[in-house]
XYZ file of C-alpha atoms in Angstrom:
199
model
C 28.632 -8.028 -0.766
C 25.944 -11.215 -0.666
C 25.943 -12.619 -3.581
C 21.711 -14.192 -4.676
C 21.602 -16.493 -7.726
C 17.632 -17.016 -8.621
C 17.638 -20.846 -10.820
C 14.947 -20.238 -13.819
C 14.746 -23.106 -15.958
C 16.710 -21.246 -19.118
C 18.399 -18.333 -17.637
C 20.642 -17.525 -13.989
C 20.108 -14.335 -12.932
C 22.865 -13.082 -10.151
C 21.613 -10.853 -8.307
C 24.091 -8.629 -5.503
C 23.268 -7.259 -1.622
C 24.546 -6.132 0.793
C 25.071 -8.292 3.771
C 23.015 -6.946 6.619
C 24.199 -4.246 8.739
C 23.389 -5.248 12.193
C 23.807 -1.655 13.808
C 20.352 -1.227 12.019
C 18.651 -3.549 13.537
C 15.367 -2.044 15.523
C 13.776 -4.349 18.276
C 10.450 -2.378 18.457
C 9.676 -2.448 15.068
C 7.949 -5.555 15.638
C 5.740 -3.835 18.888
C 4.869 -1.456 16.074
C 3.817 -3.908 13.552
C 1.598 -4.903 16.889
C 0.262 -1.812 17.826
C -1.004 -0.840 13.470
C -2.739 -4.128 13.098
C 0.133 -6.902 12.498
C -1.053 -9.017 16.679
C -0.406 -12.405 15.344
C 3.291 -11.519 13.529
C 5.127 -13.740 16.705
C 3.343 -16.786 15.560
C 4.893 -16.792 12.362
C 7.683 -19.909 11.817
C 8.833 -19.315 8.174
C 6.489 -22.063 6.378
C 6.056 -20.678 3.707
C 3.215 -21.562 3.046
C 2.135 -17.503 2.353
C 4.394 -17.306 0.110
C 3.120 -20.169 -1.942
C 0.004 -19.529 -2.216
C 0.698 -15.553 -3.209
C -0.791 -14.996 -7.002
C 1.623 -11.850 -6.601
C 4.464 -13.641 -4.923
C 3.785 -15.367 -8.748
C 4.630 -12.840 -10.866
C 6.885 -11.267 -9.329
C 9.683 -10.807 -6.495
C 6.913 -10.439 -3.730
C 7.239 -12.768 -0.903
C 5.751 -12.288 1.753
C 7.431 -14.679 4.203
C 10.971 -12.948 3.130
C 9.198 -9.258 4.275
C 7.290 -11.464 7.781
C 10.638 -12.777 8.424
C 12.744 -9.097 7.784
C 10.495 -7.531 9.597
C 10.956 -10.715 12.823
C 14.568 -9.373 12.311
C 14.299 -5.631 13.035
C 15.412 -4.824 9.964
C 12.633 -1.940 9.726
C 14.716 0.282 7.590
C 14.893 -2.127 4.687
C 11.535 -3.660 5.114
C 9.750 0.210 4.592
C 11.596 1.337 2.489
C 11.453 -2.117 -0.400
C 8.850 -1.035 -3.419
C 7.092 -5.613 -3.036
C 5.659 -4.430 0.545
C 3.383 -2.352 -2.376
C 2.802 -5.362 -4.147
C 0.525 -7.210 -2.092
C -3.136 -6.866 -3.720
C -5.065 -7.478 -0.299
C -6.611 -11.080 -1.333
C -6.582 -12.886 1.930
C -5.507 -15.988 0.125
C -2.733 -16.073 2.544
C -4.391 -15.299 6.041
C -6.626 -18.151 4.788
C -3.394 -20.486 4.172
C -1.715 -19.909 7.245
C -1.514 -23.009 9.535
C -0.378 -20.050 12.422
C -3.433 -17.305 11.967
C -1.033 -15.140 11.364
C -3.191 -13.750 9.269
C -0.034 -12.226 7.317
C -2.935 -9.376 5.185
C -3.004 -7.876 7.843
C 0.969 -7.789 8.983
C 1.476 -6.243 5.359
C -0.877 -3.239 5.612
C 0.094 -2.945 8.935
C 4.249 -2.713 7.964
C 2.635 -0.295 5.482
C 0.855 2.144 7.545
C 4.532 2.120 9.465
C 5.497 2.859 6.125
C 3.466 5.309 5.034
C 4.319 7.555 8.508
C 7.482 7.540 9.033
C 7.252 8.771 5.214
C 7.889 5.512 2.558
C 4.386 5.366 -0.055
C 4.841 4.343 -3.691
C 4.013 6.988 -6.130
C 0.865 5.462 -7.248
C -0.668 4.401 -4.364
C -0.012 8.852 -3.430
C -1.842 9.458 -6.837
C -4.581 7.599 -5.927
C -4.893 8.661 -2.693
C -4.998 12.449 -4.102
C -8.133 11.764 -6.526
C -9.646 10.381 -4.185
C -8.980 13.577 -2.062
C -9.976 15.133 -4.819
C -12.834 13.832 -5.991
C -14.170 12.134 -3.750
C -13.337 8.837 -5.922
C -10.144 6.627 -6.918
C -11.366 6.610 -10.506
C -13.190 9.477 -11.462
C -15.890 9.143 -14.763
C -14.835 12.782 -16.394
C -19.172 13.805 -16.846
C -18.964 14.909 -19.935
C -17.604 11.690 -21.673
C -19.091 8.984 -19.461
C -22.801 10.577 -18.458
C -24.700 10.285 -21.560
C -23.557 6.311 -22.279
C -24.220 5.904 -18.193
C -27.471 7.074 -19.710
C -28.341 6.136 -22.933
C -27.907 2.769 -21.217
C -30.252 3.130 -18.985
C -28.597 4.936 -15.720
C -28.067 7.320 -13.874
C -25.615 10.008 -15.236
C -23.198 9.691 -12.167
C -22.268 6.712 -9.858
C -23.065 5.789 -6.456
C -20.489 7.245 -5.427
C -18.167 9.686 -3.793
C -18.114 11.460 -7.818
C -21.735 12.326 -7.274
C -21.433 15.137 -5.130
C -18.465 17.675 -4.098
C -19.787 17.595 -0.446
C -18.674 13.344 0.410
C -14.898 15.216 -1.765
C -14.973 18.199 0.738
C -15.706 15.349 3.959
C -13.045 13.407 2.755
C -10.379 16.492 2.618
C -12.070 16.967 6.023
C -11.188 13.925 7.556
C -7.506 13.199 5.967
C -6.516 17.250 7.196
C -7.453 16.146 11.387
C -5.848 13.182 10.698
C -2.739 14.096 9.166
C -3.181 12.276 6.567
C -3.387 15.088 3.844
C 0.770 15.436 4.473
C 1.924 12.232 4.407
C 0.664 11.311 0.353
C 1.519 15.849 0.137
C -1.865 16.391 -0.684
C -2.373 20.401 -1.013
C -5.488 21.646 -1.012
C -5.190 24.341 -4.390
C -8.484 26.742 -3.561
C -11.814 26.500 -5.157
C -11.454 28.420 -9.307
C -13.798 30.802 -7.614
C -10.831 32.237 -5.000
C -7.986 32.012 -7.881
C -9.872 34.451 -10.709
C -10.132 37.675 -7.454
C -6.034 36.962 -7.236
């Protein structure tokens, strides 16, 4: 085991990590990332500007530089299964500051695309995607609670988003089914309530 020691002002954390298995190196991983939306990944020379400017990295163990480095080494499984891959908020701070025009945010999104295609996604993201499939919006409003409050505020009973029209959710489900996205997130369409009663 490799031991990495992290030093904080009043705390030392020792974390055991297994050594890298060179048999697990996937040299085609870089090409997958390039095709999935991160064509500039090989321009990275590990200066650390991305990690140094990352607001998520300041509060978590997320290191943009570390993920890109592992990807460049072909450590596909380690990268696509890492929970911290999903910590990026896509603020584009790293992209704005990258001296090599790597576009780190696009690289992270491309790696996420590869991860999802191979069945790796955080449950919270799956749940959000399922909400979009069900209602047409990631945060559907409870119509009974919010419509009256919106009316009193001089607004339409429902906001102008997917949750105001069942047709939007139907179209999203059609697209998801054709693209296979429904299978990636584990979504199975429930039959309409009328069909359930007939059974």
